[in-house]
Coordinates of C-alpha atoms in Angstrom, one line a residue:
M1060 CA 38.2 37.0 122.9
T1061 CA 36.1 39.9 124.0
G1062 CA 32.3 39.5 123.9
I1063 CA 32.3 35.7 124.6
P1064 CA 31.4 34.5 128.1
W1065 CA 34.3 32.9 129.7
E1066 CA 32.7 29.5 130.2
Q1067 CA 32.0 29.3 126.4
R1068 CA 35.5 30.2 125.3
P1069 CA 37.7 27.5 123.5
D1070 CA 40.4 25.7 125.4
T1071 CA 43.4 27.8 124.5
A1072 CA 46.4 29.1 126.3
E1073 CA 44.7 32.5 126.5
S1074 CA 41.5 31.2 128.0
R1075 CA 43.4 29.0 130.5
T1076 CA 45.3 32.1 131.6
C1077 CA 42.0 33.9 132.1
L1078 CA 40.5 30.9 134.0
R1079 CA 43.5 31.0 136.5
R1080 CA 42.5 34.6 137.3
P1081 CA 38.7 34.7 136.7
M1082 CA 38.4 38.3 138.0
M1083 CA 40.3 39.5 134.9
A1084 CA 37.9 37.8 132.5
M1085 CA 34.9 39.9 133.1
E1086 CA 33.7 41.8 130.0
A1087 CA 34.0 45.4 131.3
P1088 CA 35.2 48.5 129.5
W1089 CA 38.8 49.6 130.1
S1090 CA 39.5 50.9 133.5
P1091 CA 42.7 52.1 135.2
N1092 CA 42.3 49.2 137.6
W1093 CA 42.4 46.6 134.9
V1094 CA 45.5 44.7 133.9
D1095 CA 46.7 43.5 130.5
I1096 CA 47.6 39.8 131.0
S1097 CA 48.2 38.7 127.5
N1098 CA 51.4 37.3 128.9
P1099 CA 50.9 35.2 132.0
I1100 CA 52.4 36.7 135.1
P1101 CA 52.6 35.3 138.6
D1102 CA 50.4 36.7 141.3
P1103 CA 52.3 39.3 143.3
P1104 CA 52.9 38.9 147.0
P1105 CA 50.2 40.4 149.3
V1106 CA 52.5 43.1 150.6
R1107 CA 52.7 44.6 147.1
R1108 CA 48.9 44.8 146.5
A1109 CA 47.6 47.9 145.0
T1110 CA 45.3 50.0 147.2
F1111 CA 43.0 51.2 144.5
P1112 CA 39.4 51.9 145.6
F1113 CA 36.6 49.7 144.5
S1114 CA 35.4 50.8 141.1
T1115 CA 31.7 50.3 140.3
S1116 CA 32.5 50.8 136.6
A1117 CA 34.3 47.4 136.7
L1118 CA 30.9 45.7 136.5
N1119 CA 28.6 46.9 133.7
G1120 CA 25.5 45.5 132.2
D1121 CA 27.3 43.1 129.9
S1122 CA 29.2 41.6 132.8
I1123 CA 26.1 41.1 134.9
E1124 CA 24.2 39.6 132.0
A1125 CA 27.1 37.2 131.3
A1126 CA 27.1 36.0 134.9
R1127 CA 23.3 35.9 135.4
H1128 CA 23.2 32.2 134.8
H1129 CA 26.0 31.7 137.3
P1130 CA 25.1 33.5 140.5
F1131 CA 27.9 31.8 142.5
S1132 CA 30.5 33.0 140.0
L1133 CA 29.2 36.6 140.4
F1134 CA 29.7 36.3 144.1
L1135 CA 33.2 34.9 143.5
Y1136 CA 34.0 37.9 141.3
F1137 CA 33.0 40.3 144.1
F1138 CA 34.9 38.3 146.7
L1139 CA 38.2 38.0 144.7
F1140 CA 38.0 41.6 143.6
C1141 CA 37.7 42.8 147.2
I1142 CA 40.5 40.7 148.8
H1143 CA 42.9 40.9 145.8
P1144 CA 42.3 44.0 143.7
P1145 CA 44.0 44.2 140.3
M1146 CA 47.6 45.2 140.1
P1147 CA 49.0 48.0 137.8
K1148 CA 51.3 46.9 135.1
L1149 CA 54.2 45.2 136.6
L1150 CA 57.7 46.6 136.2
K1151 CA 60.1 44.5 134.3
L1152 CA 63.3 43.7 136.2
K1153 CA 66.8 44.2 135.0
A1154 CA 69.4 41.6 135.5
T1155 CA 70.7 43.7 138.4
G1156 CA 67.4 43.5 140.1
R1157 CA 66.5 47.2 139.6
R1158 CA 63.1 48.2 138.4
E1159 CA 62.8 49.7 135.0
K1160 CA 59.5 51.2 133.7
K1161 CA 58.3 50.5 130.2
K1162 CA 58.9 53.2 127.7
M1163 CA 55.7 55.1 127.2
D1164 CA 54.8 58.7 126.1
E1165 CA 56.8 59.8 129.1
E1166 CA 60.3 59.1 130.2
T1167 CA 61.3 58.7 133.9
L1168 CA 64.6 60.1 135.1
V1169 CA 65.9 57.8 137.7
D1170 CA 69.2 57.0 139.4
E1171 CA 70.4 53.4 139.9
N1172 CA 70.4 53.7 143.7
F1173 CA 67.7 56.2 144.6
P1174 CA 65.4 58.6 142.6
L1175 CA 67.8 61.5 142.1
F1176 CA 66.5 62.5 138.8
S1177 CA 62.9 61.4 139.5
K1178 CA 60.8 63.8 137.6
R1179 CA 58.4 62.6 134.9
K1180 CA 59.1 64.7 131.8
P1181 CA 57.1 64.4 128.6
T1182 CA 59.2 63.5 125.6
P1183 CA 59.2 66.6 123.4
K1184 CA 57.6 66.2 120.0
P1185 CA 59.5 67.6 117.0
S1186 CA 58.1 70.8 115.6
K1187 CA 58.1 71.9 112.0
N1188 CA 59.9 75.2 112.9
S1189 CA 62.6 73.7 115.1
T1190 CA 66.1 73.8 113.9
T1191 CA 68.2 70.8 113.2
T1192 CA 70.4 71.5 116.2
A1193 CA 67.4 71.1 118.5
Q1194 CA 66.7 67.6 117.2
N1195 CA 68.6 64.4 117.8
P1196 CA 69.2 62.6 114.5
N1197 CA 70.5 59.5 116.4
P1198 CA 68.4 58.8 119.6
E1199 CA 71.0 56.4 120.8
Q1200 CA 73.6 59.2 121.3
P1201 CA 73.2 61.8 124.0
L1202 CA 71.8 65.0 122.7
T1203 CA 72.0 67.3 125.7
R1204 CA 75.7 67.2 126.6
T1205 CA 78.3 69.9 126.3
T1206 CA 82.0 69.0 126.8
N1207 CA 84.7 71.6 127.3
P1208 CA 82.8 74.5 125.7
T1209 CA 84.5 77.7 124.6
S1210 CA 84.0 80.9 126.5
P1211 CA 80.9 82.7 125.1
S1212 CA 80.6 86.4 124.3
S1213 CA 77.0 87.0 125.3
T1214 CA 75.1 89.0 127.9
F1215 CA 72.7 87.9 130.6
A1216 CA 69.9 89.4 128.6
D1217 CA 70.7 87.0 125.8
L1218 CA 70.1 84.0 128.1
G1219 CA 66.4 84.7 128.6
L1220 CA 66.5 86.3 132.0
A1221 CA 64.1 89.0 133.0
E1222 CA 65.2 92.6 133.0
W1223 CA 65.3 92.9 136.8
A1224 CA 67.7 89.9 136.9
V1225 CA 70.0 91.5 134.4
Q1226 CA 70.0 94.7 136.4
A1227 CA 70.7 92.8 139.6
C1228 CA 73.7 91.2 137.9
K1229 CA 75.0 94.6 136.8
E1230 CA 74.7 96.0 140.3
L1231 CA 76.7 93.1 141.7
G1232 CA 79.5 93.7 139.1
M1233 CA 78.5 90.7 136.9
R1234 CA 78.8 92.1 133.4
R1235 CA 79.0 89.0 131.3
P1236 CA 78.0 85.4 132.0
T1237 CA 80.7 82.8 132.6
P1238 CA 80.8 79.7 130.4
V1239 CA 78.9 77.6 133.0
Q1240 CA 76.2 80.3 133.3
H1241 CA 76.0 80.7 129.5
H1242 CA 75.3 77.0 128.9
C1243 CA 73.3 76.1 132.0
I1244 CA 70.9 79.0 132.5
P1245 CA 69.0 78.5 129.2
R1246 CA 68.7 74.8 129.9
I1247 CA 67.3 75.4 133.4
L1248 CA 64.8 78.0 132.1
A1249 CA 63.7 75.4 129.4
G1250 CA 62.9 72.9 132.2
D1251 CA 65.8 70.5 131.9
D1252 CA 67.6 68.7 134.6
V1253 CA 71.2 69.8 134.7
L1254 CA 74.5 68.4 136.0
G1255 CA 77.2 71.1 135.8
L1256 CA 80.9 70.4 136.3
A1257 CA 83.2 73.4 136.4
Q1258 CA 86.2 74.8 138.2
T1259 CA 86.0 76.6 141.5
G1260 CA 85.2 80.3 141.2
S1261 CA 83.5 79.8 137.8
G1262 CA 80.1 81.2 138.9
K1263 CA 78.2 77.9 139.5
T1264 CA 76.0 79.5 142.2
A1265 CA 74.6 82.2 140.0
A1266 CA 74.1 79.5 137.3
F1267 CA 71.3 77.9 139.3
A1268 CA 70.2 80.9 141.5
L1269 CA 69.3 83.2 138.6
P1270 CA 67.0 80.9 136.7
I1271 CA 65.3 79.8 140.0
L1272 CA 64.6 83.4 140.9
H1273 CA 63.4 84.1 137.4
R1274 CA 60.8 81.3 137.6
L1275 CA 59.9 82.3 141.2
A1276 CA 59.1 85.9 140.0
E1277 CA 56.6 84.4 137.5
D1278 CA 54.8 82.3 140.0
P1279 CA 55.8 83.1 143.6
F1280 CA 55.0 80.6 146.3
G1281 CA 56.8 78.6 149.0
V1282 CA 58.6 76.3 149.2
F1283 CA 59.7 77.0 145.6
A1284 CA 63.3 75.6 145.8
L1285 CA 65.3 73.3 148.1
V1286 CA 69.1 73.7 148.0
V1287 CA 71.1 70.9 149.7
T1288 CA 74.7 71.6 150.7
P1289 CA 77.3 69.5 152.6
T1290 CA 78.4 72.2 155.1
R1291 CA 76.8 74.8 157.2
E1292 CA 79.0 77.7 156.2
L1293 CA 78.3 77.1 152.6
A1294 CA 74.5 77.1 153.3
Y1295 CA 74.7 80.6 154.9
Q1296 CA 76.8 81.9 152.0
L1297 CA 74.4 80.6 149.5
A1298 CA 71.6 82.3 151.4
E1299 CA 73.5 85.6 151.2
Q1300 CA 73.9 85.2 147.4
F1301 CA 70.2 84.3 146.9
R1302 CA 69.2 87.4 148.9
A1303 CA 71.6 89.6 146.9
L1304 CA 70.4 88.4 143.5
G1305 CA 66.7 88.5 144.6
S1306 CA 66.8 91.7 146.5
C1307 CA 64.1 93.3 144.4
L1308 CA 61.7 90.3 144.9
H1309 CA 61.4 90.6 148.7
L1310 CA 62.8 87.0 148.8
R1311 CA 62.2 84.9 151.9
C1312 CA 65.1 82.6 152.3
A1313 CA 65.5 80.1 155.2
V1314 CA 68.7 78.3 156.3
V1315 CA 68.1 74.9 158.0
V1316 CA 71.4 73.5 159.4
G1317 CA 72.6 71.7 162.5
G1318 CA 73.6 73.4 165.6
M1319 CA 70.6 75.8 165.6
D1320 CA 67.3 75.6 167.4
M1321 CA 65.1 73.0 165.7
I1322 CA 61.8 74.5 167.0
N1323 CA 62.5 77.8 165.4
Q1324 CA 63.6 76.1 162.2
A1325 CA 60.3 74.1 162.1
Q1326 CA 58.3 77.3 162.6
T1327 CA 60.2 79.0 159.8
L1328 CA 59.5 76.1 157.4
M1329 CA 55.8 76.2 158.3
Q1330 CA 55.8 79.8 157.1
R1331 CA 56.8 78.4 153.7
P1332 CA 59.7 80.6 152.6
H1333 CA 60.5 80.8 148.9
V1334 CA 63.9 79.1 149.1
V1335 CA 65.2 76.7 151.7
I1336 CA 68.9 76.0 152.0
A1337 CA 69.7 73.1 154.2
T1338 CA 72.2 70.4 155.1
P1339 CA 71.0 66.8 154.6
G1340 CA 71.1 65.7 158.3
R1341 CA 69.0 68.5 159.7
V1342 CA 66.3 68.5 157.1
K1343 CA 66.0 64.8 157.5
V1344 CA 65.4 65.1 161.2
L1345 CA 62.8 67.8 160.7
L1346 CA 61.0 65.8 158.1
E1347 CA 60.8 62.7 160.3
Q1348 CA 60.0 64.3 163.6
N1349 CA 57.3 66.8 162.4
P1350 CA 54.5 65.3 160.4
D1351 CA 53.5 68.7 159.0
I1352 CA 56.9 69.5 157.4
P1353 CA 56.7 67.1 154.4
A1354 CA 53.6 68.9 153.1
V1355 CA 55.7 72.1 153.0
F1356 CA 57.7 70.6 150.1
A1357 CA 54.7 69.1 148.2
R1358 CA 54.9 71.7 145.4
T1359 CA 58.7 72.3 145.3
K1360 CA 59.8 73.0 141.8
F1361 CA 63.6 72.8 142.1
L1362 CA 66.0 70.6 144.0
V1363 CA 69.6 71.7 143.9
L1364 CA 72.6 69.7 145.2
D1365 CA 75.5 72.1 145.5
E1366 CA 78.9 70.5 145.8
A1367 CA 77.2 67.4 144.6
D1368 CA 80.3 65.2 144.9
R1369 CA 80.2 65.6 148.7
V1370 CA 76.4 65.5 149.0
L1371 CA 76.2 62.2 147.1
D1372 CA 78.8 60.7 149.4
V1373 CA 77.7 57.4 150.9
G1374 CA 77.3 59.0 154.3
F1375 CA 74.4 61.1 153.1
E1376 CA 72.5 58.4 151.3
E1377 CA 69.9 57.8 154.0
E1378 CA 69.3 61.5 154.5
L1379 CA 68.8 62.0 150.7
R1380 CA 66.3 59.1 150.5
V1381 CA 64.1 60.8 153.1
V1382 CA 64.3 64.1 151.4
F1383 CA 63.5 62.7 147.9
Q1384 CA 60.4 60.9 149.2
C1385 CA 58.9 64.3 150.2
L1386 CA 59.5 66.0 146.9
P1387 CA 57.2 65.9 143.9
K1388 CA 58.1 63.9 140.9
N1389 CA 57.7 66.8 138.5
R1390 CA 60.5 68.8 140.0
Q1391 CA 63.7 69.9 138.3
T1392 CA 67.0 68.5 139.7
L1393 CA 70.2 70.5 139.4
L1394 CA 73.6 69.2 140.4
F1395 CA 76.8 71.3 140.5
S1396 CA 80.3 70.4 141.4
A1397 CA 83.9 71.3 140.8
T1398 CA 85.3 67.8 140.8
M1399 CA 84.2 64.5 139.2
T1400 CA 83.8 61.4 141.5
S1401 CA 82.8 57.8 140.9
D1402 CA 79.2 58.6 142.0
L1403 CA 78.9 61.5 139.5
Q1404 CA 80.4 59.3 136.8
T1405 CA 77.8 56.6 137.5
L1406 CA 75.1 59.2 137.3
L1407 CA 76.6 60.5 134.1
E1408 CA 76.5 57.1 132.5
L1409 CA 72.9 56.3 133.7
S1410 CA 71.3 59.6 132.7
S1411 CA 73.4 60.9 129.8
N1412 CA 70.4 60.7 127.5
K1413 CA 67.9 62.3 129.8
A1414 CA 69.6 65.3 131.5
Y1415 CA 71.8 68.1 130.3
F1416 CA 75.4 67.7 131.3
Y1417 CA 77.8 70.6 131.1
E1418 CA 81.4 69.5 131.5
A1419 CA 84.2 72.1 131.7
Y1420 CA 86.0 69.4 133.5
E1421 CA 89.5 68.2 132.5
G1422 CA 90.4 66.3 135.6
F1423 CA 91.6 68.0 138.7
K1424 CA 92.6 71.5 137.4
T1425 CA 93.2 74.8 139.0
V1426 CA 92.8 78.2 137.5
E1427 CA 95.7 79.8 135.6
S1428 CA 95.7 82.9 137.8
L1429 CA 96.6 80.9 140.9
K1430 CA 100.3 80.8 141.8
Q1431 CA 101.0 77.4 143.6
Q1432 CA 104.1 77.0 145.7
Y1433 CA 105.5 74.8 148.4
I1434 CA 108.1 75.0 151.1
F1435 CA 109.9 71.9 152.4
V1436 CA 110.6 72.0 156.2
P1437 CA 111.3 69.6 159.1
K1438 CA 108.1 68.6 160.9
N1439 CA 109.1 70.0 164.2
V1440 CA 109.5 73.5 162.9
K1441 CA 106.3 73.8 160.9
D1442 CA 105.0 76.4 163.3
V1443 CA 108.1 78.5 163.0
Y1444 CA 107.9 78.7 159.2
L1445 CA 104.2 79.4 159.4
L1446 CA 104.8 82.4 161.7
H1447 CA 107.4 83.6 159.2
I1448 CA 105.0 83.4 156.3
L1449 CA 102.2 85.2 158.2
S1450 CA 104.7 88.0 159.3
K1451 CA 105.4 88.7 155.6
M1452 CA 101.7 89.1 154.6
E1453 CA 101.8 92.9 154.5
E1454 CA 105.1 92.9 152.6
M1455 CA 103.7 90.5 150.0
G1456 CA 100.5 92.6 149.6
I1457 CA 98.2 89.9 151.1
R1458 CA 95.0 91.2 152.6
S1459 CA 93.8 88.0 154.2
A1460 CA 94.7 84.3 154.4
I1461 CA 93.1 81.0 155.1
I1462 CA 95.2 78.3 156.8
F1463 CA 93.9 74.8 156.3
V1464 CA 94.6 72.0 158.8
S1465 CA 93.4 68.3 158.8
T1466 CA 91.9 67.9 162.3
C1467 CA 89.9 69.9 164.8
R1468 CA 92.6 69.4 167.4
S1469 CA 95.3 70.9 165.2
C1470 CA 93.0 73.8 164.4
H1471 CA 92.2 74.6 168.0
L1472 CA 95.9 74.2 169.1
L1473 CA 97.2 76.4 166.3
S1474 CA 94.7 79.1 167.0
L1475 CA 95.8 79.2 170.7
L1476 CA 99.4 79.3 169.6
L1477 CA 99.0 82.2 167.1
E1478 CA 97.0 84.1 169.7
E1479 CA 99.8 83.6 172.2
L1480 CA 102.1 85.1 169.5
D1481 CA 99.8 88.2 169.4
L1482 CA 98.3 87.4 166.0
E1483 CA 94.5 88.0 165.5
V1484 CA 92.9 84.9 164.1
A1485 CA 89.5 83.2 163.8
A1486 CA 89.1 79.5 164.1
L1487 CA 86.5 77.4 162.3
H1488 CA 86.0 73.7 162.9
S1489 CA 83.2 71.3 163.7
F1490 CA 83.8 71.2 167.5
K1491 CA 82.6 74.8 167.7
S1492 CA 78.9 75.6 168.2
Q1493 CA 77.1 77.0 165.2
S1494 CA 76.9 80.5 166.7
L1495 CA 80.7 80.6 167.2
R1496 CA 81.3 79.3 163.7
L1497 CA 79.1 82.0 162.2
A1498 CA 80.8 84.6 164.3
A1499 CA 84.2 83.4 163.1
V1500 CA 83.2 83.6 159.5
H1501 CA 81.7 87.1 160.0
R1502 CA 84.8 88.4 161.7
F1503 CA 87.0 87.2 158.9
K1504 CA 84.7 88.4 156.0
S1505 CA 84.3 91.8 157.6
G1506 CA 88.0 92.3 157.9
Q1507 CA 88.2 92.3 161.7
V1508 CA 90.8 89.5 161.6
P1509 CA 93.1 88.8 158.6
I1510 CA 93.6 85.1 159.3
L1511 CA 91.1 82.2 159.3
L1512 CA 92.2 78.8 160.7
A1513 CA 89.9 76.1 159.3
T1514 CA 89.4 72.4 158.7
D1515 CA 87.9 71.3 155.4
V1516 CA 84.5 72.6 156.4
A1517 CA 85.7 75.8 154.8
S1518 CA 87.2 74.2 151.7
R1519 CA 84.0 74.3 149.6
G1520 CA 82.0 77.2 148.3
L1521 CA 83.2 80.0 150.5
D1522 CA 83.7 83.0 148.3
I1523 CA 85.6 85.8 150.0
P1524 CA 87.1 88.3 147.5
T1525 CA 89.8 89.5 149.9
V1526 CA 91.5 86.1 150.3
D1527 CA 94.8 86.4 148.6
L1528 CA 96.6 83.5 150.3
V1529 CA 95.8 79.9 151.1
V1530 CA 98.2 77.9 153.3
N1531 CA 98.1 74.1 153.5
Y1532 CA 99.5 73.7 157.0
D1533 CA 98.6 70.0 156.6
I1534 CA 98.7 68.4 153.2
P1535 CA 95.3 67.0 152.3
R1536 CA 95.0 63.2 151.8
Y1537 CA 93.2 63.4 148.5
P1538 CA 94.1 65.6 145.5
R1539 CA 90.4 66.8 145.1
D1540 CA 90.5 68.3 148.6
Y1541 CA 93.6 70.2 147.6
V1542 CA 91.8 71.6 144.5
H1543 CA 88.9 72.8 146.7
R1544 CA 91.2 74.3 149.3
V1545 CA 93.3 76.4 146.9
G1546 CA 90.0 77.3 145.1
R1547 CA 89.2 79.7 148.0
T1548 CA 91.6 82.2 146.3
A1549 CA 92.1 83.4 142.7
R1550 CA 88.3 83.4 142.1
A1551 CA 86.5 85.1 139.3
G1552 CA 89.6 86.0 137.4
R1553 CA 91.5 87.4 140.4
G1554 CA 95.0 86.4 141.3
G1555 CA 96.0 84.4 144.3
L1556 CA 98.8 82.4 146.0
S1557 CA 98.6 78.9 147.5
L1558 CA 101.5 77.7 149.8
S1559 CA 101.9 74.1 151.0
I1560 CA 104.1 73.4 154.0
V1561 CA 105.6 70.0 153.1
T1562 CA 107.4 67.8 155.7
Q1563 CA 109.3 64.5 155.3
N1564 CA 106.0 62.6 155.8
D1565 CA 104.1 64.5 153.0
V1566 CA 106.4 63.8 150.1
D1567 CA 104.2 61.1 148.6
L1568 CA 101.1 63.2 149.0
I1569 CA 102.5 66.2 147.3
H1570 CA 103.8 64.0 144.4
E1571 CA 100.4 62.6 144.0
I1572 CA 98.9 66.0 143.9
E1573 CA 101.4 67.2 141.3
A1574 CA 100.7 64.1 139.2
V1575 CA 97.0 64.7 139.2
L1576 CA 97.3 68.4 138.4
G1577 CA 99.8 67.7 135.7
K1578 CA 102.2 70.4 136.9
Q1579 CA 104.9 70.8 139.5
L1580 CA 104.6 73.3 142.3
D1581 CA 107.1 76.1 142.5
K1582 CA 109.5 76.4 145.5
F1583 CA 108.8 79.2 147.9
D1584 CA 112.1 81.0 148.8
C1585 CA 112.9 82.2 152.3
K1586 CA 116.0 82.7 154.4
E1587 CA 116.3 79.8 156.9
K1588 CA 118.4 81.8 159.3
E1589 CA 115.8 84.6 159.4
V1590 CA 113.1 82.0 160.0
L1591 CA 114.8 80.2 162.9
D1592 CA 115.4 83.4 164.8
N1593 CA 111.9 83.0 166.3
I1594 CA 112.2 79.3 167.2
T1595 CA 112.5 79.9 170.9
K1596 CA 109.5 82.2 171.0
V1597 CA 107.3 79.8 169.0
Y1598 CA 108.3 76.8 171.2
K1599 CA 107.4 78.7 174.3
A1600 CA 104.0 79.7 172.8
R1601 CA 103.3 76.1 171.8
R1602 CA 103.8 74.9 175.4
V1603 CA 101.4 77.5 176.7
A1604 CA 98.8 76.7 174.1
T1605 CA 99.0 73.0 174.9
M1606 CA 98.4 73.7 178.6
K1607 CA 95.4 75.9 177.8
M1608 CA 93.9 73.2 175.6
M1609 CA 94.3 70.7 178.4
D1610 CA 92.6 73.1 180.9
D1611 CA 89.6 73.7 178.7
G1612 CA 88.9 70.0 178.4
F1613 CA 89.3 69.8 174.6
E1614 CA 90.8 66.3 174.6
E1615 CA 87.8 64.9 176.6
K1616 CA 85.4 66.5 174.2
A1617 CA 87.3 65.1 171.2
K1618 CA 87.2 61.5 172.6
A1619 CA 83.4 61.8 173.3
R1620 CA 82.8 63.2 169.9
K1621 CA 84.8 60.4 168.2
A1622 CA 82.9 57.8 170.1
Q1623 CA 79.6 59.3 169.1
K1624 CA 80.7 59.5 165.5
L1625 CA 81.7 55.8 165.4
K1626 CA 78.4 54.9 167.0
T1627 CA 76.5 56.8 164.3
L1628 CA 78.5 55.2 161.5
A1629 CA 77.9 51.7 163.0
E1630 CA 74.2 52.4 163.2
K1631 CA 74.1 53.4 159.6
G1632 CA 76.2 50.3 158.6
L1633 CA 78.9 52.5 157.2
L1634 CA 81.8 51.5 159.5
K1635 CA 82.5 48.2 157.8
K1636 CA 82.2 49.8 154.3
K1637 CA 84.8 52.4 155.1
T1638 CA 87.1 49.8 156.6
R1639 CA 86.9 47.6 153.5
K1640 CA 87.4 50.6 151.3
R1641 CA 90.6 51.5 153.1
K1642 CA 91.8 47.8 152.8
R1643 CA 91.1 47.9 149.0
E1644 CA 93.0 51.2 148.6
K1645 CA 95.9 49.8 150.6
A1646 CA 95.9 46.6 148.5
S1647 CA 95.8 48.6 145.2
K1648 CA 98.8 50.7 146.3
I1649 CA 100.8 47.6 147.2
G1650 CA 99.8 46.0 143.9
D1651 CA 101.0 49.1 142.0

């Protein structure tokens, strides 16, 4: 019905629709501010009004000529246009209440809860020279998905990396790419979003670091990439690996984590380093408190979530929302993890047709070169058996060991006990300041101390080649935590030993771990009489360690820390969620 003044149009459903919103009936050429209202839609609420500027092109000569005989209607057009500008095309709503954009020439990668895969990526047009493997004969089936691929026999040069990157790999002893590197690096270089699931020690860090540095060398600017990690120690290790791989690029890499001076971190970000490696909480605070920081990430090309199963945990949802709002939509999003969780499974189902998924994941699985053993002991003599195991390190050919405990209190008490027994140890837990945590990791990695006592803050990502033994002093509650713990040894094809100290209270946990792994742990043999010879010495050292812990006020610090944590969870609304989750888990176990 174009070209006919609206007052002369026949009385049809289309004309009545136009009369209800006369500002849409003006005969103007197409403009981005105009809306197709062939299907009647309700007026949106005022809070959702578009903020488009007034466009003089909306009124051309034909419109004025059509309204010349109705001066009041022309005034009405202007009045309605100013107070209620046209809306863009409304988004159709799913039954779940989520918005879904119409399919256009571009596809939008989105997550159900928040825009994780949020880049707008043009749909590739089929070329005449493309091979059949590069095209999808059935668009309903996912094209970019690799499940349980075989080990490739290629080189880094075959993956499309620059010569300097290939040389850097050779200098670091990386002769051939691992399967995760072989499949993910070309996809990242091609501009695809990637979710990679592979075992611990399989080279996931280099799988995303090498293509990022390759692209950075072509167009260097800052901030080029943002890497988000769940723990501070992993952030510092990733920074070391980025610097090692990009040593010839004069790479500027910044680490932004809690426990360090925020003013210095803000100044560092304002200098726009090439790569920023951060924990979610600290980067959120910097983005909210400094209005200049969001502009730093306006051109970021890559967002990486390392240990994605932990980063996507419900506790980080608020932080990730703030981070995503500051990143451009045309970024690449890369997720890497060693274990599959419900969040990653949901993401897999939502985006399986839009992102490349590499899956060398067959459930909770450990590497074949890892020897897994257990020792069953009474609870009150765990320390005695631990001392016996550590005293046999040199005899067993073990260079260094990591001992995992479940709580900060146990970690602190055990470190005092072992020091009282004249053993050199370093302790790593969240109650320590960041400077002391870094010092502990440095002492252990440099070989100054052969034993590291740690909570699960050290269970992910830490890659220390000299670690030959992992001791589970406390059995982890979840099998996936066990997989990450024992993954600190037997990395990159090397051998290793994991030893779990099992008490009468841990039998169900160890059976669950064995069921998930699909294998039984071997028994660690030791002579009980030889072990119990040191029981008096260990008990005496434990009493002294307990008194020292009371004197340094650790218990008061622990209570204050717990109260603050509960307050934070309550403010985020997560306390009730966790309580309900525990009730559901308990009910499911009873039902089984």
